[in-house]
Coordinates of C-alpha atoms in Angstrom, one line a residue:
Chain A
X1290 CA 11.0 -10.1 15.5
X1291 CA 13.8 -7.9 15.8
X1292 CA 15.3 -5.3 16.0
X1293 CA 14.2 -1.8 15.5
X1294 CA 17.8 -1.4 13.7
X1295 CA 20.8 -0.2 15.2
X1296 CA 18.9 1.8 17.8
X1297 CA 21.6 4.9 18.6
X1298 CA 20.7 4.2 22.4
X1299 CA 22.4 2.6 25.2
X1300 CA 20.5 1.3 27.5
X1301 CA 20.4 2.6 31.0
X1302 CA 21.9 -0.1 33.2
X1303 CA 18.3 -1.0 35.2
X1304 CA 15.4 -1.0 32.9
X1305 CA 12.5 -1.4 35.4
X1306 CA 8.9 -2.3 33.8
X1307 CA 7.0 0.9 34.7
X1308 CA 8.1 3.5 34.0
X1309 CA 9.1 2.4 30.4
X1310 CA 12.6 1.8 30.2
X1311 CA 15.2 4.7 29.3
X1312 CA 17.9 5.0 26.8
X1313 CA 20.8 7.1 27.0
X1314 CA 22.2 7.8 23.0
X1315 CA 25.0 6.0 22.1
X1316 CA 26.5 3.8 19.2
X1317 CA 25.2 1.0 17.4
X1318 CA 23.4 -1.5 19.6
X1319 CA 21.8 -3.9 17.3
X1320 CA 18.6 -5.3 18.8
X1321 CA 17.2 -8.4 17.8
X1322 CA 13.8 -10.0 19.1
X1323 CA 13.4 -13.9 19.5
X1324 CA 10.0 -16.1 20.4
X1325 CA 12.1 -19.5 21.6
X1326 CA 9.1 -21.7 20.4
X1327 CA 9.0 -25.5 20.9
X1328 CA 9.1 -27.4 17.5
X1329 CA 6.4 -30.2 18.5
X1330 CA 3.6 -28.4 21.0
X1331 CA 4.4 -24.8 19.5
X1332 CA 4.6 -23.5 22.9
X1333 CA 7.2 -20.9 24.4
X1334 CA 10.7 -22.3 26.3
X1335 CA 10.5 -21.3 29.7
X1336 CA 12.1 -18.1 31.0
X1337 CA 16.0 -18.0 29.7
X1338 CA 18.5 -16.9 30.5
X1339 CA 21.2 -14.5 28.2
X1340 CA 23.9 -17.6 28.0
X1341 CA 20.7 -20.0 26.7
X1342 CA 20.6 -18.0 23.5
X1343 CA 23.2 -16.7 20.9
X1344 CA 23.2 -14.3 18.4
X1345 CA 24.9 -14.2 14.5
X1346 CA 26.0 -11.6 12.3
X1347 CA 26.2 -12.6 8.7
X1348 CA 27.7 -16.2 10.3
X1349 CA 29.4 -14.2 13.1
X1350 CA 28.8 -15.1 16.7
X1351 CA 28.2 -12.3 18.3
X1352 CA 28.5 -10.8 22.1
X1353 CA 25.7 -10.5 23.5
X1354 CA 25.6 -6.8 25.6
X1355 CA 22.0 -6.4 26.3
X1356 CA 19.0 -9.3 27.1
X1357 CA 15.7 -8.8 28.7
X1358 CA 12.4 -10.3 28.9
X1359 CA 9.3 -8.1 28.1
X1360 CA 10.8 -5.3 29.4
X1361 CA 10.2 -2.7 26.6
X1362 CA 6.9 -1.5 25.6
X1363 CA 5.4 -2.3 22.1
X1364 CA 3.7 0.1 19.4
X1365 CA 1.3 -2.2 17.9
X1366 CA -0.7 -1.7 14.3
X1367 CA -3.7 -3.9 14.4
X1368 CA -4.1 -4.0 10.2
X1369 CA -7.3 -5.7 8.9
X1370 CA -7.6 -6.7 5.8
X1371 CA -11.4 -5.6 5.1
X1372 CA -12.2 -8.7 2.5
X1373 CA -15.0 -10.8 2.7
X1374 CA -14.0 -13.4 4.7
X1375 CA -11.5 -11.2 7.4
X1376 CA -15.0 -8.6 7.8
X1377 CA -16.7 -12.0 9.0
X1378 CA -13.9 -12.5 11.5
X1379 CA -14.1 -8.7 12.3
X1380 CA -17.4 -8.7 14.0
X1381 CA -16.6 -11.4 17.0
X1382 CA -13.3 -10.2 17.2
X1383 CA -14.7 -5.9 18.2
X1384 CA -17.6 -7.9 20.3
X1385 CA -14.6 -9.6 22.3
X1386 CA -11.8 -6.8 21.5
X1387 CA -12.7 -5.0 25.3
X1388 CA -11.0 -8.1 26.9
X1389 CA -8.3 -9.1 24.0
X1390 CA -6.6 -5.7 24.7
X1391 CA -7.0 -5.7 28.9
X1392 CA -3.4 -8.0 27.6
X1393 CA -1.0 -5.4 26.9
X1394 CA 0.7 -3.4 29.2
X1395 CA -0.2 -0.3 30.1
X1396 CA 2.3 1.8 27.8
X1397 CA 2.0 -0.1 25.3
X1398 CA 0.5 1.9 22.2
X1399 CA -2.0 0.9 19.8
X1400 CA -3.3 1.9 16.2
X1401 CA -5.9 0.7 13.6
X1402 CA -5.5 0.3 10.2
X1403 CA -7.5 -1.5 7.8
X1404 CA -6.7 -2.1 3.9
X1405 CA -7.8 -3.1 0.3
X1406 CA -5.7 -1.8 -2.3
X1407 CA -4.1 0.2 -0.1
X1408 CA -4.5 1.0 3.4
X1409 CA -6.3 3.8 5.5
X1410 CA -5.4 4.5 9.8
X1411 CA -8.7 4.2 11.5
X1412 CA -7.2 5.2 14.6
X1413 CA -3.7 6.7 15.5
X1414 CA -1.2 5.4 18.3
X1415 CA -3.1 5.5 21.7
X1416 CA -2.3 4.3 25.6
X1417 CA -6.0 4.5 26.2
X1418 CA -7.6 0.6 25.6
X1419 CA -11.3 2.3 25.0
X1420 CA -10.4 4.2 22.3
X1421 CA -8.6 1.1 20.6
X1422 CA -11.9 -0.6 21.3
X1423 CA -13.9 2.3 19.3
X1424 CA -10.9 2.3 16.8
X1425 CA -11.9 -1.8 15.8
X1426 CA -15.6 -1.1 15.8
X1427 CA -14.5 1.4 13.2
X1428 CA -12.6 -0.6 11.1
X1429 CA -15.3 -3.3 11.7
X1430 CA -18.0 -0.8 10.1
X1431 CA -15.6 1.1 7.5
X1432 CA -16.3 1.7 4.2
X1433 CA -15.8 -1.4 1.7
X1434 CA -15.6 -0.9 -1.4
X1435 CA -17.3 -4.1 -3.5
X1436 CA -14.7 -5.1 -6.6
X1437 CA -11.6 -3.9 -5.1
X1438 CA -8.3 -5.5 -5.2
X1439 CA -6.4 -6.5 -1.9
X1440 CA -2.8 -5.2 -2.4
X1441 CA -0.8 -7.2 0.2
X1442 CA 2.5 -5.5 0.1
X1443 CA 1.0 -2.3 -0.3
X1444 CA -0.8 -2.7 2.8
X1445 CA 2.7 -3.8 5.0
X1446 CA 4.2 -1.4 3.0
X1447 CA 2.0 1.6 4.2
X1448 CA 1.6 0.3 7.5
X1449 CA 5.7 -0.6 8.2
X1450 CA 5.8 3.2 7.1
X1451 CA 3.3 4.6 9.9
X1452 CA 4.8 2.3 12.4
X1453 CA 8.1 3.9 11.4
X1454 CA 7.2 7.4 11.6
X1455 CA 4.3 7.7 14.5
X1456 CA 5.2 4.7 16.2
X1457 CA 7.6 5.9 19.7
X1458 CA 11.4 5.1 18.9
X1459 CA 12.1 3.4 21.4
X1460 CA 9.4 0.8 21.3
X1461 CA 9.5 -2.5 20.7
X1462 CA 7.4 -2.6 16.6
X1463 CA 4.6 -5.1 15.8
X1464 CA 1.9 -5.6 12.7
X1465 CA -0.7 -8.0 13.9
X1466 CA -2.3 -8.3 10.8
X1467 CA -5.7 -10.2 10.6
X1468 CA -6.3 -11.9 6.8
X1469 CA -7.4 -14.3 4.9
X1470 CA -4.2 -14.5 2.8
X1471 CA -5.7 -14.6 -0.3
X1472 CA -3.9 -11.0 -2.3
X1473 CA -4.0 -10.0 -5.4
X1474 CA -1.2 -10.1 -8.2
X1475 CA -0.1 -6.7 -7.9
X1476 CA 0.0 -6.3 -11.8
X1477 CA -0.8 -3.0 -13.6
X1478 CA -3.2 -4.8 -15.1
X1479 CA -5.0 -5.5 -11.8
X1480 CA -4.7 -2.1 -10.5
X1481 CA -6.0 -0.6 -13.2
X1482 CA -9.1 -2.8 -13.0
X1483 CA -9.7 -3.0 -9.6
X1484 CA -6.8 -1.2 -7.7
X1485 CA -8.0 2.4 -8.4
X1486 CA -7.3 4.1 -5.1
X1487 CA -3.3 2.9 -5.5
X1488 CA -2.0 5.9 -8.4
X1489 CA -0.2 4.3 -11.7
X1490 CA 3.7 3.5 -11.1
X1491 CA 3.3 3.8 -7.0
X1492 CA 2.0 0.1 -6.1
X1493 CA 5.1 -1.3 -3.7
X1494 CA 6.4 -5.0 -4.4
X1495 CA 7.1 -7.4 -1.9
X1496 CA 10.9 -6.6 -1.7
X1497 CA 10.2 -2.7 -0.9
X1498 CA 7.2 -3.5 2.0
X1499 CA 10.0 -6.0 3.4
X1500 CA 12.9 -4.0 3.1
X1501 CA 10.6 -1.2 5.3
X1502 CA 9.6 -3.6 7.3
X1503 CA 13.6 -4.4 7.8
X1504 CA 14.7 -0.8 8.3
X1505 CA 11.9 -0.1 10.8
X1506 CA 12.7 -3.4 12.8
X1507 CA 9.0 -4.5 12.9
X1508 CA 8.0 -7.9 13.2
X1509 CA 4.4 -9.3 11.2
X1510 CA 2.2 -11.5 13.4
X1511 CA -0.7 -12.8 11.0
X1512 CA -3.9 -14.1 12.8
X1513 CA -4.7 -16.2 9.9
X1514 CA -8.8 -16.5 8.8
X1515 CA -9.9 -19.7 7.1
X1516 CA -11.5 -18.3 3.9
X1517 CA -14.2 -20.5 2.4
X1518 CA -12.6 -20.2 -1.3
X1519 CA -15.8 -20.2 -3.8
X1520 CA -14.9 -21.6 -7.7
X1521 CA -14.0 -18.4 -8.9
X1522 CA -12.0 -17.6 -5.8
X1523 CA -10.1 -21.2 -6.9
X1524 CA -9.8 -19.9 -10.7
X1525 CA -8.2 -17.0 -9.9
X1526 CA -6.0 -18.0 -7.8
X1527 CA -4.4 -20.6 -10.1
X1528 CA -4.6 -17.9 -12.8
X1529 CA -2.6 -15.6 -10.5
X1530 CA -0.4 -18.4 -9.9
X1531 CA 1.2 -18.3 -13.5
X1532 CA 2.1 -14.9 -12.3
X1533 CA 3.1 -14.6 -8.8
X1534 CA 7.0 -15.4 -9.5
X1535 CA 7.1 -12.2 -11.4
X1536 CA 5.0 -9.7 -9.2
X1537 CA 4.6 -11.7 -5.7
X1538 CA 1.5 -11.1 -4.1
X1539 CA 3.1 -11.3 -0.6
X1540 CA 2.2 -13.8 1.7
X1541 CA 1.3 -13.6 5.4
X1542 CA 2.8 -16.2 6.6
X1543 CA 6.4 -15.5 4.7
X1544 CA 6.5 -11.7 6.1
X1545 CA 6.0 -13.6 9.6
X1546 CA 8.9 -15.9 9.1
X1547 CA 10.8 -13.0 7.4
X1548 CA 10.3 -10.5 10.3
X1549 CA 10.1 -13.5 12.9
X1550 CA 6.7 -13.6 14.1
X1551 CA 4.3 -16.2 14.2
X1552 CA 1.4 -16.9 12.3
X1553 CA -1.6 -18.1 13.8
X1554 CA -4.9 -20.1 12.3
X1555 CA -8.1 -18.4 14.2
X1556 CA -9.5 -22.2 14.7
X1557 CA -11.4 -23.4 17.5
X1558 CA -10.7 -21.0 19.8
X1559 CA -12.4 -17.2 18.9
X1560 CA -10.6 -14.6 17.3
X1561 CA -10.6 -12.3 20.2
X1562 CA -9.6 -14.9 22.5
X1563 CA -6.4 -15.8 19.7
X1564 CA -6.0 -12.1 19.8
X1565 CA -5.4 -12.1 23.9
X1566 CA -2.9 -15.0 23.0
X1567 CA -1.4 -13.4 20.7
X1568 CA -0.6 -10.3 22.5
X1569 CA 0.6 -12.4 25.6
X1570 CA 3.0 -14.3 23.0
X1571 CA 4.6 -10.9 22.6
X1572 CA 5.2 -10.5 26.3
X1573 CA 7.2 -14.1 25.7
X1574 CA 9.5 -12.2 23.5
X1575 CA 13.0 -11.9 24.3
X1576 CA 15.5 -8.6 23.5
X1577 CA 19.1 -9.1 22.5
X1578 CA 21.5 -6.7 21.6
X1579 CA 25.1 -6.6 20.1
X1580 CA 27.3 -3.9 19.2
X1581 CA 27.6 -3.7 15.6
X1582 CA 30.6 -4.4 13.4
X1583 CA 32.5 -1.2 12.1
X1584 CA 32.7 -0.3 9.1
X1585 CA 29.8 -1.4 7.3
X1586 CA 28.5 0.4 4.9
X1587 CA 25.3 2.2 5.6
X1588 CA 22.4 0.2 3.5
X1589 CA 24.0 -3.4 3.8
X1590 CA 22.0 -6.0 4.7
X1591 CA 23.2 -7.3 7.5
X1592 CA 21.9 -11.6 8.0
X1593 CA 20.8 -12.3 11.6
X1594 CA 20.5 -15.8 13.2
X1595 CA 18.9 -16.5 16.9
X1596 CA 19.8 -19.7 18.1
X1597 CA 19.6 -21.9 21.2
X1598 CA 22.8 -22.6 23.1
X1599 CA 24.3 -25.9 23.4
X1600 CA 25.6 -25.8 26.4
X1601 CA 22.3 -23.7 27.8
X1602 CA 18.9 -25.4 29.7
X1603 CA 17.0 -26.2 26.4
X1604 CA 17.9 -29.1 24.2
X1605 CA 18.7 -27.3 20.5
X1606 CA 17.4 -29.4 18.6
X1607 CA 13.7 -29.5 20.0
X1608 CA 13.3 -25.5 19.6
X1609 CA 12.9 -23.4 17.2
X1610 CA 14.0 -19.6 17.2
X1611 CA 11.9 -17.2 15.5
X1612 CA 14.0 -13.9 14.8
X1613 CA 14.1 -11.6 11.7
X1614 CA 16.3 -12.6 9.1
X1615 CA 18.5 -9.6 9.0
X1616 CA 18.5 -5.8 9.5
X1617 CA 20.1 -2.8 7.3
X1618 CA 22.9 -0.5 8.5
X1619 CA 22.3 2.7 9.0
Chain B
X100 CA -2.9 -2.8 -36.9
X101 CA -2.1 -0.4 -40.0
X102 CA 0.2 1.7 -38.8
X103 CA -0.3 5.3 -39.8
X104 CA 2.3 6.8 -42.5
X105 CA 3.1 9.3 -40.3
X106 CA 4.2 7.0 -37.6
X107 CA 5.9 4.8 -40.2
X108 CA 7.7 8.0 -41.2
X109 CA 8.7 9.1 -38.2
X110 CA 10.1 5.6 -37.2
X111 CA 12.1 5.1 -39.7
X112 CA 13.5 8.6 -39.6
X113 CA 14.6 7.7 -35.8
X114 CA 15.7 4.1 -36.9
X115 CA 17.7 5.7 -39.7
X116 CA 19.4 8.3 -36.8
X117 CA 20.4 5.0 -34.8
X118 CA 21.7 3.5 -37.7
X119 CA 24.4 6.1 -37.7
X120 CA 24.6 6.0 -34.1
X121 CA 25.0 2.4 -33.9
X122 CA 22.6 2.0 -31.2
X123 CA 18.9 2.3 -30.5
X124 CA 18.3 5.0 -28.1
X125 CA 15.7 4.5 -25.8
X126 CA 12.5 6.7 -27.3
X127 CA 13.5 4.7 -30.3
X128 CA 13.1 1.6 -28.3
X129 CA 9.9 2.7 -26.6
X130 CA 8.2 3.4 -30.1
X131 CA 9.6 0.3 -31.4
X132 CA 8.0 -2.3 -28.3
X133 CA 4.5 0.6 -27.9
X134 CA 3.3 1.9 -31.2
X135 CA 5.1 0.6 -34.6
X136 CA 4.5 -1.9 -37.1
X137 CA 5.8 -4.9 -35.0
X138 CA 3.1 -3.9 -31.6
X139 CA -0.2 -3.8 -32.0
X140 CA -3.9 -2.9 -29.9
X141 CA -6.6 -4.8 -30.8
X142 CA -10.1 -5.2 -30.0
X143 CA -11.3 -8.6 -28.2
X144 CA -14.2 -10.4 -28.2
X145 CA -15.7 -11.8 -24.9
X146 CA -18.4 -14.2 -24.5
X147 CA -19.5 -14.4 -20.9
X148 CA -21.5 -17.4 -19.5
X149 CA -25.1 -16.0 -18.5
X150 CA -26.8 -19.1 -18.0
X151 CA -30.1 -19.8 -19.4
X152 CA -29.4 -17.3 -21.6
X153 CA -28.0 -17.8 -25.2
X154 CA -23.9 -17.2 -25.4
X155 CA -23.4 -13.8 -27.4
X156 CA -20.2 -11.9 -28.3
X157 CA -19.7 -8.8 -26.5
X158 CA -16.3 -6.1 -26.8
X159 CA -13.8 -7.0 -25.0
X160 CA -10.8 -5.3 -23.4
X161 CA -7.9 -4.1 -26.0
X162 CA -4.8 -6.5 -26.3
X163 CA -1.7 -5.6 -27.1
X164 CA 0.0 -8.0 -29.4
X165 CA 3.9 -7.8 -30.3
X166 CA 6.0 -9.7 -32.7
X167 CA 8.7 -10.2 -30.5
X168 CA 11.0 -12.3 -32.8
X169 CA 13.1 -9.5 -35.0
X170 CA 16.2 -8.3 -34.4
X171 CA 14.6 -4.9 -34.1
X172 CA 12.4 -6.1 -31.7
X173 CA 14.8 -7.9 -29.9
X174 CA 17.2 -4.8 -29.2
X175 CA 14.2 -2.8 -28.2
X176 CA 13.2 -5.2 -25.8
X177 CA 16.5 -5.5 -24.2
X178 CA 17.1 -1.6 -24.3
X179 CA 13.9 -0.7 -22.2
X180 CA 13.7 -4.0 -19.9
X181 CA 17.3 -5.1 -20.1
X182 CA 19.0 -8.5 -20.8
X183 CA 16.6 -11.2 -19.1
X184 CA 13.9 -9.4 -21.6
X185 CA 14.4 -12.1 -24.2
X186 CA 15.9 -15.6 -24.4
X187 CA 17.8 -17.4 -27.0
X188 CA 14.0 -19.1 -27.8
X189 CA 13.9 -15.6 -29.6
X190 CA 16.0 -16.6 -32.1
X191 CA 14.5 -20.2 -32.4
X192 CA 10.8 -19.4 -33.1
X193 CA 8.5 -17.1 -34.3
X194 CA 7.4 -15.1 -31.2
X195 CA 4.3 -13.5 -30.2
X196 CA 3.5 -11.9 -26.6
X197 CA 0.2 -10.7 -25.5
X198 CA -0.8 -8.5 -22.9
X199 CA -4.1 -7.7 -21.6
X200 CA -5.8 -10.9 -20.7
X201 CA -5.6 -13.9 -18.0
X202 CA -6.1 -16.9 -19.0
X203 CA -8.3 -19.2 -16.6
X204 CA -9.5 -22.6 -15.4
X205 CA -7.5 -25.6 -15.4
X206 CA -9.2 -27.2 -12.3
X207 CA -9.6 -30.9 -12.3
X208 CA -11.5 -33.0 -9.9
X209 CA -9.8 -34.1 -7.2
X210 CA -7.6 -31.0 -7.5
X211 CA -6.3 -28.2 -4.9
X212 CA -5.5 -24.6 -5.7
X213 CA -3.6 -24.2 -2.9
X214 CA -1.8 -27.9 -3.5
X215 CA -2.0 -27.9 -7.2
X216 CA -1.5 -24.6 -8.3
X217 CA 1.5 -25.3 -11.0
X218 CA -0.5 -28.3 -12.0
X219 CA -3.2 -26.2 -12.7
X220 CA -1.2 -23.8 -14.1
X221 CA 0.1 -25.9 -16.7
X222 CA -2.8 -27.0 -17.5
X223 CA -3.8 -23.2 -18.2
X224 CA -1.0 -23.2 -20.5
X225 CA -1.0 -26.0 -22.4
X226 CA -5.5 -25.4 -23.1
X227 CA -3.9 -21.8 -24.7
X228 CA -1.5 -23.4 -26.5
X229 CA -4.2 -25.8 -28.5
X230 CA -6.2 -22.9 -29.1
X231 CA -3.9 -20.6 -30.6
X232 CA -2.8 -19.9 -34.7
X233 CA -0.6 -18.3 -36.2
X234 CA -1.7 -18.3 -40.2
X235 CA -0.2 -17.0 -43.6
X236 CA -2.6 -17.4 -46.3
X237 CA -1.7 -20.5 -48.7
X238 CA 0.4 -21.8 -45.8
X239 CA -0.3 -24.3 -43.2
X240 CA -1.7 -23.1 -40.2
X241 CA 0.9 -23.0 -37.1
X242 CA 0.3 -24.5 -33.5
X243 CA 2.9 -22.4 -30.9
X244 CA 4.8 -25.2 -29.6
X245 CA 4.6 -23.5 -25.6
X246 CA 3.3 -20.9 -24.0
X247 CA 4.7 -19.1 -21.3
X248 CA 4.0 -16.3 -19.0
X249 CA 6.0 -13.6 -18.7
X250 CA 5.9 -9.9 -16.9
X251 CA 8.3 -7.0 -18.4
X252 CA 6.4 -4.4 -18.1
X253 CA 4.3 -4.8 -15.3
X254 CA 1.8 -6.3 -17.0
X255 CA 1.0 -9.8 -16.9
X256 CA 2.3 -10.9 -20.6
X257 CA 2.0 -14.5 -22.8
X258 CA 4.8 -15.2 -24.9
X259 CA 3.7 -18.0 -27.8
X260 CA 6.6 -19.5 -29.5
X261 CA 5.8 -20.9 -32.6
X262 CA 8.1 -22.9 -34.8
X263 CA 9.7 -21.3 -37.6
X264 CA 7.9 -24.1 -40.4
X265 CA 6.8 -21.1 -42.5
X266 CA 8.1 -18.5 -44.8
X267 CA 7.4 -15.4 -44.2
X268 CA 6.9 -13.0 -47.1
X269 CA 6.7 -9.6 -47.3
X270 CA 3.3 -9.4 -49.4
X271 CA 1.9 -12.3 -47.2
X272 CA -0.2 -10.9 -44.0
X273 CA 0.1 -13.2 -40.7
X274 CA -2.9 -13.8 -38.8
X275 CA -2.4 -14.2 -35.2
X276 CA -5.8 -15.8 -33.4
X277 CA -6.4 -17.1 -29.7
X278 CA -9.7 -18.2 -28.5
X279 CA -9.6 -19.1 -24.1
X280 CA -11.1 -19.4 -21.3
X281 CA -11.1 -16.1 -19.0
X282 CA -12.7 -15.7 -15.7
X283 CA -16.4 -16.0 -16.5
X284 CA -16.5 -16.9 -19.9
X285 CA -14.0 -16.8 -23.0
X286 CA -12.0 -14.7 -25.0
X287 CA -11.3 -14.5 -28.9
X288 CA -8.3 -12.3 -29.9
X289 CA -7.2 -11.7 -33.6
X290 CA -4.6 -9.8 -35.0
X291 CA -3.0 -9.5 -38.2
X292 CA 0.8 -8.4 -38.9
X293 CA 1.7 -7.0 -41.7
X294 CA 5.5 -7.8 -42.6
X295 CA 5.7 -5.0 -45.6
X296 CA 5.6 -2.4 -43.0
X297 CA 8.3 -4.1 -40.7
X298 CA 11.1 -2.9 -42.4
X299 CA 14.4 -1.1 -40.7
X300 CA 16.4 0.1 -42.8
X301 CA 14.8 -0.2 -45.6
X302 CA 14.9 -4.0 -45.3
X303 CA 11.9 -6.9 -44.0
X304 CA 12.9 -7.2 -40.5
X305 CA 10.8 -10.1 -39.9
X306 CA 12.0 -13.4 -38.0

């Protein structure tokens, strides 16, 4: 995932686990989150070292000034997308959420949101694991509206936006986002029909949800729900398909890769026990930061590459390093 | 798709003010591509499949249609959208866009959405194509020779390109007809242009 961009802290030279970690202001520290995953077994590396990873700015190697290990705390959105197929995957997941969330740390925070054409916050940031358990057995039993578009990027959109503004500063930013990946083509035409809640001329595209999503440094971790896809779930999809190039419908599993998260089927095991996984995943995360290049404008995209070391304890080639593309200057 | 004298009036007046200008400006532009001889609203015809029950035509949503291929046109297009808003197939065919429906189906056995889904939507494509006509009375009827999707406006548009094997006349109406498949049943839209009233500066603009 990444950054949370060019955080105006330094960090404090000991960041211990608990208390959360403190910050002392100072100039632009870029931090960049990496998952060193392995390319065949899709497993995490073992723990690393700073000299087993390396960082690039716009093709730049850069100097690495900060590295830790789930160390800082995260501000988590769990967003569920309330169609058909991801309320079927709701129910197990609020009978087995008590245990799932038992897996993040103590100060890490939570909220609920849950969408259709656009999204609504079910419950706001919280440190208490009960009330994120009566926040999912909300969204499990909230109000579903029959005929009603799901708006993808409007969803991330809204969501990157609440992260952004409620979410503590100096926390690490996730969207686990449970969905069947099957959105709407985010059309006038569509919202007109079925996207009623969403007011003409406001809908988001794919480029503004990611560019938020960018600027707020928050990584997308989809927990993916097979969806049993009935004929006229099939038609419209290949009618949407003439579309999508124009007006993207945004796709899970590209915000992950975007954001560098992971994606992750809900088979075999159940959701709330992918959900625990998931959340210990996150723990696996590593921190880097850089000092950022003067003299960048403020708004350029800046393109960010993780990799592993040559010359560190894993062998490049077998791992993959998942890490947001890029970040913008503030 | 008459449009009213007033309108006609008031459009050319504007039209006559850019002339001067040398330029469109862009609420001439906007009444050119929304509400002028050259863009129409019609009124579809849906027959939804009930089965057991006999098929029966039923009103369907309205459908804008454009004639996208004069100059007039053209400009306007360019002036509200910008460049990519037309293509040099602009000047190589007669072209009429449509917004307001989705075409559907194209599944064949064997076929994926998820795998297939340019197959399928060529397939879309090409069962529009056979079922669309572009008529002038006493002239043969045309066949667009593609179909392609397009989104300007934020609306999900076809463009038919139809080859320019006709002449068009000022005192002969063209009749524009598609008949598809849409989610749940099909679709029958009809629209007739009327070229005497596309006139800019006092001339048939027209292509």
């Amino acid at each position: 995932m990444a950054a949370w961009i060019l955080i105006p802290f330094l960090l404090a030279a000991a960041l211990a686990q608990d208390p959360p970690p403190v910050f002392r202001a100072a100039a632009n520290l870029v931090l960049v989150d990496a998952q060193v995953i392995h390319n065949r077994t899709k497993t995490s590396a073992p723990p690393l070292q700073q000299r087993d990873l390396q960082v690039y700015e716009d093709g730049v190697l850069q100097e690495i000034k900060y590295f830790s290990r789930d160390e800082l705390p995260v501000s988590v959105i769990l967003l569920f997308d309330l169609t058909g197929t991801s309320q079927r995957v709701l129910w197990p997941l609020a009978a087995g959420a008590k245990d799932a969330v038992t897996h993040f740390k103590p100060q890490d925070e939570v909220a609920v949101m849950v969408y259709q054409d656009t999204a609504r916050l079910i419950g706001d940031f919280t440190t208490d694991r009960r009330q994120t358990v009566r926040d999912i057995d909300r969204a499990k039993r909230a109000d579903w509206e029959p005929n009603t578009a799901a708006f993808f990027n409007e969803a991330v959109y809204q969501a990157a936006m609440y992260l952004r503004g409620n979410g503590r500063p100096e926390n690490r930013r996730v969207i686990i986002w449970l969905t069947d990946n099957l959105a709407n083509v985010p059309d006038e035409m569509t919202r007109a029909a079925i996207g009623r809640n969403v007011p003409k001329g406001s809908l988001h595209n794919e480029q503004e949800a990611l560019r938020a999503l960018h600027e707020a440094g928050i990584m997308v971790a989809p927990l993916l729900a097979q969806a049993p896809l009935e004929l006229r779930d099939r038609q419209r999809m290949a009618a949407d398909g003439l579309w999508s190039k124009f007006a993207p419908p945004g796709d899970a599993r590209k915000y992950a890769e975007w954001t560098g998260g992971q994606a992750t089927e809900l088979r075999g095991k159940g959701v709330d026990q992918r959900l625990a996984d998931l959340i210990d995943e996150l723990r696996s995360t590593y921190t880097l930061g850089f000092q950022a290049f003067e003299g960048k404008p403020a708004g350029t995209f800046c393109k960010l590459r993780v990799a592993v070391a040559p010359n560190g304890r894993l062998r490049p080639q077998e791992w993959n390093v998942l890490a947001r593309e890029g970040y913008y200057r503030k | 798709m008459r449009t009213p004298l007033a309108v006609s009036a008031v459009l050319f007046a504007s039209l006559s003010l850019a002339q001067s200008a040398g330029e469109i400006t862009i609420d001439e532009a906007e009444l050119i591509i929304f509400k002028s001889a050259w863009t129409q609203k019609v009124h579809s015809q849906v027959m939804q499949n009930r089965p057991g029950q006999s098929p029966d035509w039923m009103p369907g949503p309205d459908i804008m249609l454009r004639w996208e291929s004069s100059p007039v046109v053209r400009k306007a297009l360019v002036k509200v959208y910008g460049p990519d808003a037309v293509s040099s197939e602009h000047d190589r065919y007669y072209v009429v866009s449509t917004a307001g429906f989705v075409p559907t189906g194209g599944m064949r056995r064997g076929w994926r959405v998820e795998r297939d889904v340019e197959a399928i939507g060529a397939t879309i494509l090409e069962a529009t194509r056979t079922s669309t006509t572009l008529t002038v009375k006493g002239q043969k009827k045309l066949q667009p020779v593609k179909v392609e999707p397009a989104m300007r406006s934020g609306e999900r548009e076809l463009l038919f390109y139809f080859p320019k094997d006709i002449e068009i006349a000022a005192n002969k109406d063209l009749q524009f007809q598609t008949f598809t498949a849409i989610w749940g049943g099909v679709i029958e839209v009809k629209g007739t242009f009327k070229p005497r009233e596309m006139t800019f500066r006092g001339k048939l603009d027209i292509e």
